[in-house]
Each structure stands twice: as C-alpha cells, then as structure tokens.
Amino acid sequence: MACVDFTETGELLAMAETCTPNLSPFSSSVTNTTQCASEPSLSPLARFIISFHEYQAMAQHISSTKELLTNSTSIESDSFEILSRRNAVTTQYPTDFIVIHILQQKEQILSILNDSPLIKYTHIDKVITKPTASKHRRSKHLLETDQDLLYKNEYSRTGGKLFTKWMPFEEGDGSNRNLLSHFLITEHLGAKKLWDDGYDGSGVNVAVFDTGLEEHHSHFNHIDERTNWTDEDHLKDGIGHGTFCAGIIASKYKQCPGFAPNAVINTFRVFTNAQMSYTSWFLDAFNYAIYRKMNILNLSIGGPDWMDMPFVDKVREMQANNVIMITACGNDGKYGTINNPADQLSVIGVGGITQNDREIAGFQSRGMTTWELPSGYGRVKPDVVTVGQSLYGSGTDGGCRTLSGTSVASPVVAGVATLLSSVVPADERWKVINPASMKQVLVESADRIDGLRLYEQGNGKINLQNAYEYIKKYEKHVSAVPDSIDFTQCPHAWPFCRQPLYYSSQPYVFNMTLLNPFSVVGEIPKSPVFEINSIVYDNGHIIHLNDSKTNDANKYKFLNMEFKYSQRLWPWCGWLGIYIYAEESTLTALSTESQRKMTVTGTIKVDIHVMDTEHRAYNAEDEKWKLHKLSIPYSLNIIPTPPRNQRILWDQYHNLAYPLGYFPRDDLEKTNDMLDWFGDHLHTNYHTLYDFLKDKGYFVEILSTDYSCIDADSYSALVIVDTEDEFHAEELQKLKHDVLNNQLSVIVFADWYNEKLMQDVRFFDDNTRSLWDAFTGGANVVALNELLKPFQIQFGDMVCVGDVRVGKNKLYFQSGSTIMKSPAGSYVLKTDLKPVTDGRTKQVNSNKNKERPAIPLVLLDTNELTQTAEKGKAGRLAVFGDSTCLDANQHHSDCFWLMEMLLHYATKSEMPGELRSSLTLVTQENMQQVYDAEYLKQQKVPQVIKATQHLFNQVSRVHNLKHVQCKDKVVDSAKQLHAQVEGDKNADLQHNNNVVQRSFPLQNDKDINDGYRFEFHPHLDGNHGHEIMILYPFLVMAVFMVMVCVICRPARKLLLAPFGAALRKQSLFFMKKVKTSPSGSTEHHHV
C-alpha cells in the first residue's frame, strides 16, 4: 500500500512509505479490542474503524466491505451496520477508512476483515473525552441495551482515549490576584515589531481543531471555513475553548490581539459541547485538512493512548503532507505524562511557563516520553515552552477572558509559527517551510531557562525576535534535537549530570530526534561514528587528541558508543539512540589521587541522505540523492568505578503500563485517574526518589533487560518497585543463586493485589461497551511471591491503609499488600492498619472498617536460611507491601527515609537502631503468635486471575520469551544486530553482552527491532523497514508509466492492450485529481 501525498499541484503521488501497522503487543491484529475478559457475557456492540490500504470513494469502501462480509456464509446480514458520516464533505473526497457497528458475531467479523488484503487493520473507534470529576459519568451515545445498565452504574466509566484536561476560565475567582489579569502574550513576545515590518500572517492557512467558533465573530478578519465533524447539528462554540485558541492565533481585537490577524482561519469542530469526540471524527477532519491544504494546525488536546493506531498514523500522514502540527503536552503537572500526539517526533509539542518567564507552570506535563520504555529511552519533550498562565484572549461574547494551560500555550506557538511563515515570500514559502524547518526555526532560536531541566523546558522558551531574525536568514540543514549533548551541566542535563559514567556501569542511553527539512523521506545510509577530541582531567591536565603532537591516540579511547537509529527518516524526521560506555582503560587513567575525574568531549557524526527535489523526476534513473553530514558535539564526565556497596540496580524491565492493557492505579483512594501510565521509571514518576538516592551517595543504574545478565558482583542491591510483569523461570533461578551465593541483596516495594478489589475497579468502557478487567492489581503480587518463594516470604491478599510508624518516622500505607509468611530469623513490622474491603473509591477508607494487626514489612538475612551454601556469602531481603509512598506523582507523603534504612541494611548488613527497635524477630517459638490464626484467616494466597490470564500473557514481555540466556557475543552496531536477526529470526537480540528480549514474538521482518527500541510504533514499520527505500524508484516509474498511458494514446494502446479494459480503468483512477474551489465546493477533474 502507498500513502497518499497531496502535493502542491494537487496530484496524487505514491509515497515511499508503507503505513501497514506492526502487530500490537496484543497478539491479535486488533489492538485494544480484546481487553475485556468478561466480554463474551456482555453486549458486543462497538464501533470499529476499518482502515484500508487505498484512498477510494466511501461508497466503494462500503460496497467492498459489505460484499466481503455477506459473501461469508457464517455472517448474518443483520450482525453489522456501516455507519454513515454526518459531514457531507466525507462523500466528496476519497477516504481511507469507514466506521462499522458490530451488533453480533464480533470475533468472526473482525477475523474476516483483518484477513482481507484490502484492509490495513481494524481498531476500536475511541471515544475521546475530557476527564470529569463525576465517577459515574454517562454519555448520551450509550444505548438502552448497553450492558452497564445491568450493573446500575456500579462501575466507573471511561471514555477510553482520554485527553488532557482543560483548565477552567478564570474570571471572577480571585485566584490570580498576584498575576497580570490582562496579560497580552503578543505584547510579551514583541509581535508588534513584525506587524510594523508588514508581517501579519497573510496567506497562511491555519486549522484550529477544537470546539468551534461563531460564524461572524468580530475578532477575526478571515474565517475561511467552519466545519463540524461531531454529531451535533451546529457550529457554535458552546464552551469557548475553540474561540479562545483561535483568538490567540489570529484575533484582530486590540484588547486581546492574536499574533497573525490576517491569517486564514479554518475551524474544525471536533468536540461537542459535552467535550466528547471519536477518533473517527478526527480522522475525517484530518483528511479534510490535507485536502484543503492547511499549513499550520493547532491541536490543544492529547492523552496517554499512543496505541490508538488510526489516530497516530493519520498524524504522521498529515506531517508528510506538509501540515505543521502544534499541540499541547498536557496539563497533568507530573513527570512521565507527556501526552500523545505531542510525544511524536515530527509534532511540535508545547509546554507552559509562568508569566515571569522563569518557572515551569504547575499544570505542565513533564517529559520524558514513555512509549520507548523499558528497553529504549524517552525523547526530550516538550520541544519548546511559552507562557501559558492566565493569558488574555477572545471570548464567545465578543469580549476577552482569561485562561491557562498548555492548551493555551499551544496556540501561542501556532500563532508565532503563522506569523513567522508570512515572513517568507509567498512564492517560496512552502518550498522552505515544512514540519522540520519550522521546528528548527523554533527550537534553534529558543532561549534556555536557567535552573530548569531539559525534560521540563525542552529546548527552551520561544523567542519571537530571535526567530524573526533567524527565519529571514534561514537555510535548510539537517539537525538534531537537541543539537548537542552536554551531560556535565546541572540541572539542565538532569538526570545524566547527577551521575557520571564509570566502567562496568549500565550505559548512558539518550534519544535524539533528527530533522531533515529537504524532503519528506530521507535515510541514514550507514551507522554513525564518534570521535574523542579532548580529555580534561580534574587536576587541569588536558589532552587534545586532534593535536598532531599527540602520539598513540588509541590509548586515550576511554569510551565506546553504540548506535540504534531509524535508517529511514519519515516524515521529515527520524531518531538516533546513543549508548555510551566507559572503557576499562579509565580504571588506570583515574587511579591516582590527582586524577579522579575526566571530562571527555568529542563529536558524533551522522550521514543523512536527503532527496534532491530540484532534480526529482518520475524516472528512477533520474532520482537524485544528496549527502548531508551532521555533527553532534558531546561532553561527559567519567569517574572511577564506585565500590559495590554504593551501587544499586533498579528493575525497569518488569514494569508494564497503560495503554498496553488495563493496569489500574496504585492508590485505590485516588479519584481522578484509574490508569497506571506514568512509566514507573526513576526519571519519570520516581524522579524525586532518584534525587534522594543521589544525595545519599548511591549510584543508581537502570536495568532494561532481564535478570539473566546481571553481574551480581558489581551491585550490592537490586531494587524491585511496583512490577506488573511476571518473572521467567531462568531469571528466578539466577536471582536465587545470586542472593544465596553472591551477596546480592533485594529490596521489594510491592502494591495491592486482591481478586475482589480487582473486580471493584473494573470499569465500563464506552468504546467496547463492555467491562474491562484489571490485568493485575497495583503490582503483580503473584509474580513477586514466586520470586520470594525460595526465601520463604509470601504476600497475602489483604489490602490495607493507614499510618505506619518506625521510631519517629511516619508514612501513610496507601492501599498496599500485607505479608502472611516469613521464616524464622526474619524481622517483621507489625502494626494496626485498616483493611480495604471495597475498591470503589469512596469506600476504600470507610469508617466501617476497623484497624487490625497487619504486617507490611519483612527483613531477612538469607544467611539464616538452611539452604545457604556458605555462611556470609548470602545477601539480604527487605520486602514492603506498598510502593505509592515512593511515587512522586501519587504519594501523600514520601517514605524515602524507609528506603534509606532498607538500603543501609541491604548494602552494609547493618540494621539502623530506630528500625531494629520497631521490629519483631521471628523465631520458631513465636511464629504462631506473629502470624496468628486470626490474622491468617483474613487473607489467602493471591492467585492468577484466570479470566484475564490469556490477555495478560499477550502483553507480557517475559511470558513471550522462549528462554533467557546471557551470551558471550557482543554486537557493536545496528548493522550487525540486523544481520544477526536476519540470519536467525528466532534468535534473541544482543546488545553489549546483554540479551535484549522482545516484547512479543516476531511476526515478520519489520518487527526485528521492536525488542530494543527508541520509538515504539505498533502501527508503522517506519523505523526499520529500510528495504522499502529500494522499491521507491520502481513506484515512481510505475506512476510515470501510468501518466504516459493516460496522456499518450499510442503508448496506451501498446502497453494496455495485453491487459484488457480492466487494467485501463484502474490506471485512470490513479490520475484522478481532487481540486477544491475557493468557495469550498469540490470539483472532480480527469486528466
């Protein structure tokens, strides 16, 4: 299949990009359609998007789908319904999808559709809603037959694809008395300078995807078209959000002016007044934006669902068609919550800062992106920030009002981009400006804010004056975002600057975005290389390796780099993953007291092939490629390897999160979010814990592979926090050996797990119209019990809340699991806690539940166990039942002091006195008193939930491993990795002596790199399907031959005669030109 590129001339051209999705981590080809384990007993009614490989008239897609299904003897004619689209425009243009209601026989229908060669994939038509405070929100789209009526609204509801919450308008609430109530962002950024120079956004088509706009709103000069894509029969903005965003971009009203008052505004009403939408509404609107040749698109929404394949696919296709998308990063105010689509490479993601230009606004979502985890590393987002606090903008009544949020900061950047676009002469404008070049202009002219971190501010705050001067002199060039790597500067380079590199550590892993403004398609023809330019020791000694006087430069190769990259850059961009290791030679170089640290600087060099559009032709022989060289400077510190008792390892590999499946929140008392989607990474929602551990002198490394490659001699402790995945039998065997024989200690922070509570947190999904069951509890306690089994420690299924005291310290136990078994010689903390018997939020901490004795903490020196081979060679275990107190995004108060105590015990074999005095030593004599019959009667051993086990197995990366084994071969480059996997499709992927396991079984060639990735695309093969580049000249030649057939009669007779009339008819279709008249009507022309 070939994506469709509507070029400047309006011709349909086949692009060198397939849009066929990879299979999702659900082994079914239907992503997110099989999550509900209870579905067979519930109403199967659901809306599905059927995405096709080709753009055709909607009627043709409908006809072929009906024929496909009705020709099957197993499908009843009344078991499905093709939904009509309310906007008449959808019938005037080709489309690549339709929407179907499946009334019955869902599995059979989906199977037939997904097996068809005409169909790219099927996917749930997601309901996109704003989160509300109401626990039992109802949608007017629910039918009386919906199964939730059987439960009398007992369960929570969700709209499935949630989007970033919009901030309320601020008039009259008195909350901003210390702020400028009439803060004019155009004045703040100096737009008047450009206006005075004659630039005002003229000739730039801007699309505002939001809640609509009044027809004759007095603030706007040029409202070209207003379209409604919802099921409401009007175009009015009943909320005011769309009007405000459009006003920030293009208002002419002097009381609250926009940046580009003469821009051409097109509003796409994709949200109802109830702030609800469907993915299919967006797809139609996105297609129409392509057809209407929108230049800049503002989308002030986003959400955590990066696996909504049709939505993400279409965003990338729009970028390929030169639509510059600018979108909000989110208003979740926490690390690891960058929303989609702002987290995509080619999209310009916008964050918000305060009016003083120096602080991140409290509401702003922070980076890094999380869909690359656990094996890769997230990208730097937001791209840029600007003031998003209490801006003054257009109201629906013709006046002005005040609003905050990244959804307000996004149209600020969209307005700036519109204004800057008008600076480029009209005849050259869209030859120069595209998604890559506009991102370059914005990020390369931005100002870094001192004191803020890279993953908070991205590339800095928008500087309109710098950007104005920059775009006037702009010349196309390939670039990286960020443009350099300096891990020595704190706090900007956090978290890397907090922990220098050292020999035998896990590598620095950094993810960069590569921009190619020359052509929508580019490629990296060979692996990048690096060079070391200089070495500066802390005693002042400097070595310049490029100095001709320096002899034997090889002895100064103190680091090594490996690269993982997208060989193909599409659309307009790609990614580069960098792994940096310190070499063993650093041990000798840093062995003296006068030389304890070195700063290594150098350059990473990347060759990028871009398409030479000036010589582009329809003949493959005439296709020209140009080579551009990109140099990325780097700087980092290397220190001697720290002692073992300071090194700890954080298990990231066994964490799973939404949208891979329904993984519920860790805190059952939390009311505003039912999903666990923060990444559970030390650099996202555990970032404050990371800083705490660094302040205490620990060196924390992140494990992104299975346990089989742990060098237990290097680490004093393995920290396992809130894991959702299971553990492989070989992992458990190795871990047991390392604990009992290699003095490796293990610290576990678990979370709640109870079958009844998991039933209580089921929710009704408006997309599938069925109940979703949780795959685990807050943590996979069943799997943790398997890990702890050799050490005779076991969690029960009693979940409790309440205060836990250790000496003078206190923490709040936020719906954690209690422990029901530990061996003699262990130490336990026994305290009174309140059992949780009802998982519904308002009942979690009910006064009906009385406090009872419970055991949330166990410590064990495994040297006390009889199976220990040699006394003194075993490690220690510390097991706690709750992890929420470590989570910066969720805890009431932190329990870092407890982590410090447990690490002191694990790494130094010393129990702090305050902790020891709070614990009880378990002996054979008192064991029945510690674990008394009344306590054990309140709980049972947690079991795997059979109803969801098969679904969990589909998303579990561990379950799909055939075996784990750390092999000797080292793969030094992506090409060797590719060659190895090509030679053995069933082989485990190798990376620096580590086995890099796949998240799910390989299905075809395009899946080969998904095991170790920097950008997870369950829907595209754009990262690694470089073989498609070979096909591109042939596709262009085919188009050229079709043109000859259509235009030249003799050639047509000669070439088409052998193939008959059918082929002749098909070739004419490809030359159909769709042209939109100025009035918005559609005219069809045939060449």
PDB file of N, CA and C in Angstrom, residues 418-469:
ATOM      1  N   THR A 418       2.634  30.888  12.556  1.00  0.00           N
ATOM      2  CA  THR A 418       1.865  31.507  11.469  1.00  0.00           C
ATOM      3  C   THR A 418       2.464  32.851  11.090  1.00  0.00           C
ATOM      4  N   LEU A 419       2.772  33.646  12.093  1.00  0.00           N
ATOM      5  CA  LEU A 419       3.355  34.961  11.843  1.00  0.00           C
ATOM      6  C   LEU A 419       4.721  34.825  11.170  1.00  0.00           C
ATOM      7  N   LEU A 420       5.543  33.903  11.632  1.00  0.00           N
ATOM      8  CA  LEU A 420       6.868  33.700  11.038  1.00  0.00           C
ATOM      9  C   LEU A 420       6.766  33.193   9.607  1.00  0.00           C
ATOM     10  N   SER A 421       5.753  32.366   9.339  1.00  0.00           N
ATOM     11  CA  SER A 421       5.597  31.846   7.979  1.00  0.00           C
ATOM     12  C   SER A 421       5.354  32.968   6.986  1.00  0.00           C
ATOM     13  N   SER A 422       4.629  33.987   7.415  1.00  0.00           N
ATOM     14  CA  SER A 422       4.321  35.085   6.497  1.00  0.00           C
ATOM     15  C   SER A 422       5.550  35.940   6.193  1.00  0.00           C
ATOM     16  N   VAL A 423       6.629  35.753   6.935  1.00  0.00           N
ATOM     17  CA  VAL A 423       7.858  36.494   6.669  1.00  0.00           C
ATOM     18  C   VAL A 423       8.524  35.993   5.385  1.00  0.00           C
ATOM     19  N   VAL A 424       8.371  34.713   5.095  1.00  0.00           N
ATOM     20  CA  VAL A 424       8.967  34.131   3.891  1.00  0.00           C
ATOM     21  C   VAL A 424       8.126  34.536   2.686  1.00  0.00           C
ATOM     22  N   PRO A 425       8.721  35.023   1.611  1.00  0.00           N
ATOM     23  CA  PRO A 425       7.947  35.427   0.427  1.00  0.00           C
ATOM     24  C   PRO A 425       7.016  34.313  -0.046  1.00  0.00           C
ATOM     25  N   ALA A 426       5.831  34.701  -0.470  1.00  0.00           N
ATOM     26  CA  ALA A 426       4.770  33.740  -0.784  1.00  0.00           C
ATOM     27  C   ALA A 426       5.190  32.737  -1.847  1.00  0.00           C
ATOM     28  N   ASP A 427       5.963  33.174  -2.848  1.00  0.00           N
ATOM     29  CA  ASP A 427       6.320  32.256  -3.925  1.00  0.00           C
ATOM     30  C   ASP A 427       7.327  31.198  -3.490  1.00  0.00           C
ATOM     31  N   GLU A 428       8.019  31.419  -2.384  1.00  0.00           N
ATOM     32  CA  GLU A 428       8.996  30.460  -1.874  1.00  0.00           C
ATOM     33  C   GLU A 428       8.562  29.822  -0.555  1.00  0.00           C
ATOM     34  N   ARG A 429       7.475  30.314   0.005  1.00  0.00           N
ATOM     35  CA  ARG A 429       7.130  29.998   1.397  1.00  0.00           C
ATOM     36  C   ARG A 429       7.075  28.506   1.674  1.00  0.00           C
ATOM     37  N   TRP A 430       6.255  27.785   0.921  1.00  0.00           N
ATOM     38  CA  TRP A 430       6.039  26.367   1.256  1.00  0.00           C
ATOM     39  C   TRP A 430       7.062  25.456   0.602  1.00  0.00           C
ATOM     40  N   LYS A 431       8.004  26.067  -0.119  1.00  0.00           N
ATOM     41  CA  LYS A 431       9.185  25.312  -0.515  1.00  0.00           C
ATOM     42  C   LYS A 431      10.217  25.315   0.617  1.00  0.00           C
ATOM     43  N   VAL A 432      10.137  26.340   1.450  1.00  0.00           N
ATOM     44  CA  VAL A 432      11.089  26.494   2.545  1.00  0.00           C
ATOM     45  C   VAL A 432      10.523  25.925   3.847  1.00  0.00           C
ATOM     46  N   ILE A 433       9.255  26.190   4.087  1.00  0.00           N
ATOM     47  CA  ILE A 433       8.662  25.862   5.382  1.00  0.00           C
ATOM     48  C   ILE A 433       7.965  24.510   5.319  1.00  0.00           C
ATOM     49  N   ASN A 434       8.290  23.654   6.258  1.00  0.00           N
ATOM     50  CA  ASN A 434       7.666  22.351   6.423  1.00  0.00           C
ATOM     51  C   ASN A 434       7.788  21.973   7.902  1.00  0.00           C
ATOM     52  N   PRO A 435       7.253  20.832   8.310  1.00  0.00           N
ATOM     53  CA  PRO A 435       7.328  20.491   9.734  1.00  0.00           C
ATOM     54  C   PRO A 435       8.734  20.474  10.306  1.00  0.00           C
ATOM     55  N   ALA A 436       9.725  20.054   9.522  1.00  0.00           N
ATOM     56  CA  ALA A 436      11.097  20.005  10.032  1.00  0.00           C
ATOM     57  C   ALA A 436      11.711  21.396  10.119  1.00  0.00           C
ATOM     58  N   SER A 437      11.557  22.206   9.073  1.00  0.00           N
ATOM     59  CA  SER A 437      12.190  23.530   9.083  1.00  0.00           C
ATOM     60  C   SER A 437      11.550  24.441  10.129  1.00  0.00           C
ATOM     61  N   MET A 438      10.227  24.337  10.315  1.00  0.00           N
ATOM     62  CA  MET A 438       9.587  25.169  11.331  1.00  0.00           C
ATOM     63  C   MET A 438      10.034  24.760  12.729  1.00  0.00           C
ATOM     64  N   LYS A 439      10.196  23.444  12.959  1.00  0.00           N
ATOM     65  CA  LYS A 439      10.707  23.033  14.270  1.00  0.00           C
ATOM     66  C   LYS A 439      12.126  23.557  14.465  1.00  0.00           C
ATOM     67  N   GLN A 440      12.935  23.533  13.413  1.00  0.00           N
ATOM     68  CA  GLN A 440      14.292  24.075  13.525  1.00  0.00           C
ATOM     69  C   GLN A 440      14.272  25.553  13.893  1.00  0.00           C
ATOM     70  N   VAL A 441      13.423  26.313  13.226  1.00  0.00           N
ATOM     71  CA  VAL A 441      13.347  27.752  13.498  1.00  0.00           C
ATOM     72  C   VAL A 441      12.986  27.997  14.959  1.00  0.00           C
ATOM     73  N   LEU A 442      12.013  27.249  15.462  1.00  0.00           N
ATOM     74  CA  LEU A 442      11.531  27.496  16.823  1.00  0.00           C
ATOM     75  C   LEU A 442      12.528  27.039  17.882  1.00  0.00           C
ATOM     76  N   VAL A 443      13.093  25.838  17.725  1.00  0.00           N
ATOM     77  CA  VAL A 443      13.961  25.312  18.790  1.00  0.00           C
ATOM     78  C   VAL A 443      15.352  25.943  18.748  1.00  0.00           C
ATOM     79  N   GLU A 444      15.835  26.294  17.558  1.00  0.00           N
ATOM     80  CA  GLU A 444      17.190  26.849  17.459  1.00  0.00           C
ATOM     81  C   GLU A 444      17.246  28.332  17.806  1.00  0.00           C
ATOM     82  N   SER A 445      16.095  28.973  17.877  1.00  0.00           N
ATOM     83  CA  SER A 445      16.055  30.374  18.296  1.00  0.00           C
ATOM     84  C   SER A 445      15.548  30.530  19.724  1.00  0.00           C
ATOM     85  N   ALA A 446      15.184  29.426  20.374  1.00  0.00           N
ATOM     86  CA  ALA A 446      14.638  29.478  21.729  1.00  0.00           C
ATOM     87  C   ALA A 446      15.730  29.799  22.741  1.00  0.00           C
ATOM     88  N   ASP A 447      15.305  30.311  23.892  1.00  0.00           N
ATOM     89  CA  ASP A 447      16.223  30.661  24.981  1.00  0.00           C
ATOM     90  C   ASP A 447      16.134  29.625  26.090  1.00  0.00           C
ATOM     91  N   ARG A 448      17.268  29.069  26.481  1.00  0.00           N
ATOM     92  CA  ARG A 448      17.275  28.157  27.616  1.00  0.00           C
ATOM     93  C   ARG A 448      16.974  28.925  28.895  1.00  0.00           C
ATOM     94  N   ILE A 449      16.149  28.351  29.756  1.00  0.00           N
ATOM     95  CA  ILE A 449      15.809  28.974  31.035  1.00  0.00           C
ATOM     96  C   ILE A 449      16.729  28.405  32.107  1.00  0.00           C
ATOM     97  N   ASP A 450      17.511  29.255  32.709  1.00  0.00           N
ATOM     98  CA  ASP A 450      18.454  28.811  33.740  1.00  0.00           C
ATOM     99  C   ASP A 450      17.700  28.184  34.911  1.00  0.00           C
ATOM    100  N   GLY A 451      18.245  27.079  35.392  1.00  0.00           N
ATOM    101  CA  GLY A 451      17.674  26.438  36.563  1.00  0.00           C
ATOM    102  C   GLY A 451      16.627  25.390  36.270  1.00  0.00           C
ATOM    103  N   LEU A 452      16.223  25.252  34.995  1.00  0.00           N
ATOM    104  CA  LEU A 452      15.215  24.259  34.640  1.00  0.00           C
ATOM    105  C   LEU A 452      15.864  23.093  33.907  1.00  0.00           C
ATOM    106  N   ARG A 453      15.248  21.938  34.024  1.00  0.00           N
ATOM    107  CA  ARG A 453      15.785  20.717  33.436  1.00  0.00           C
ATOM    108  C   ARG A 453      15.367  20.575  31.980  1.00  0.00           C
ATOM    109  N   LEU A 454      16.168  19.773  31.277  1.00  0.00           N
ATOM    110  CA  LEU A 454      15.925  19.528  29.855  1.00  0.00           C
ATOM    111  C   LEU A 454      14.539  18.940  29.623  1.00  0.00           C
ATOM    112  N   TYR A 455      14.124  18.001  30.464  1.00  0.00           N
ATOM    113  CA  TYR A 455      12.839  17.331  30.259  1.00  0.00           C
ATOM    114  C   TYR A 455      11.666  18.125  30.830  1.00  0.00           C
ATOM    115  N   GLU A 456      11.947  19.327  31.344  1.00  0.00           N
ATOM    116  CA  GLU A 456      10.896  20.255  31.752  1.00  0.00           C
ATOM    117  C   GLU A 456      10.671  21.322  30.689  1.00  0.00           C
ATOM    118  N   GLN A 457      11.753  21.900  30.198  1.00  0.00           N
ATOM    119  CA  GLN A 457      11.638  23.027  29.270  1.00  0.00           C
ATOM    120  C   GLN A 457      11.941  22.667  27.829  1.00  0.00           C
ATOM    121  N   GLY A 458      12.394  21.424  27.574  1.00  0.00           N
ATOM    122  CA  GLY A 458      12.768  21.081  26.216  1.00  0.00           C
ATOM    123  C   GLY A 458      13.932  21.938  25.757  1.00  0.00           C
ATOM    124  N   ASN A 459      13.781  22.572  24.606  1.00  0.00           N
ATOM    125  CA  ASN A 459      14.844  23.403  24.038  1.00  0.00           C
ATOM    126  C   ASN A 459      14.765  24.856  24.480  1.00  0.00           C
ATOM    127  N   GLY A 460      13.822  25.146  25.380  1.00  0.00           N
ATOM    128  CA  GLY A 460      13.750  26.488  25.937  1.00  0.00           C
ATOM    129  C   GLY A 460      12.468  27.208  25.586  1.00  0.00           C
ATOM    130  N   LYS A 461      12.405  28.478  25.965  1.00  0.00           N
ATOM    131  CA  LYS A 461      11.215  29.295  25.749  1.00  0.00           C
ATOM    132  C   LYS A 461      11.281  29.991  24.390  1.00  0.00           C
ATOM    133  N   ILE A 462      10.128  30.131  23.790  1.00  0.00           N
ATOM    134  CA  ILE A 462      10.016  30.800  22.491  1.00  0.00           C
ATOM    135  C   ILE A 462      10.559  32.233  22.581  1.00  0.00           C
ATOM    136  N   ASN A 463      11.403  32.578  21.616  1.00  0.00           N
ATOM    137  CA  ASN A 463      11.899  33.948  21.493  1.00  0.00           C
ATOM    138  C   ASN A 463      11.525  34.432  20.094  1.00  0.00           C
ATOM    139  N   LEU A 464      10.456  35.177  19.994  1.00  0.00           N
ATOM    140  CA  LEU A 464       9.937  35.603  18.699  1.00  0.00           C
ATOM    141  C   LEU A 464      10.919  36.486  17.950  1.00  0.00           C
ATOM    142  N   GLN A 465      11.614  37.349  18.659  1.00  0.00           N
ATOM    143  CA  GLN A 465      12.554  38.251  17.982  1.00  0.00           C
ATOM    144  C   GLN A 465      13.726  37.465  17.391  1.00  0.00           C
ATOM    145  N   ASN A 466      14.255  36.512  18.155  1.00  0.00           N
ATOM    146  CA  ASN A 466      15.322  35.664  17.618  1.00  0.00           C
ATOM    147  C   ASN A 466      14.839  34.870  16.413  1.00  0.00           C
ATOM    148  N   ALA A 467      13.625  34.337  16.535  1.00  0.00           N
ATOM    149  CA  ALA A 467      13.083  33.525  15.452  1.00  0.00           C
ATOM    150  C   ALA A 467      12.864  34.365  14.198  1.00  0.00           C
ATOM    151  N   TYR A 468      12.459  35.607  14.380  1.00  0.00           N
ATOM    152  CA  TYR A 468      12.239  36.511  13.255  1.00  0.00           C
ATOM    153  C   TYR A 468      13.541  36.730  12.486  1.00  0.00           C
ATOM    154  N   GLU A 469      14.613  37.029  13.215  1.00  0.00           N
ATOM    155  CA  GLU A 469      15.898  37.230  12.553  1.00  0.00           C
ATOM    156  C   GLU A 469      16.403  35.920  11.938  1.00  0.00           C
TER     157      GLU A 469
END
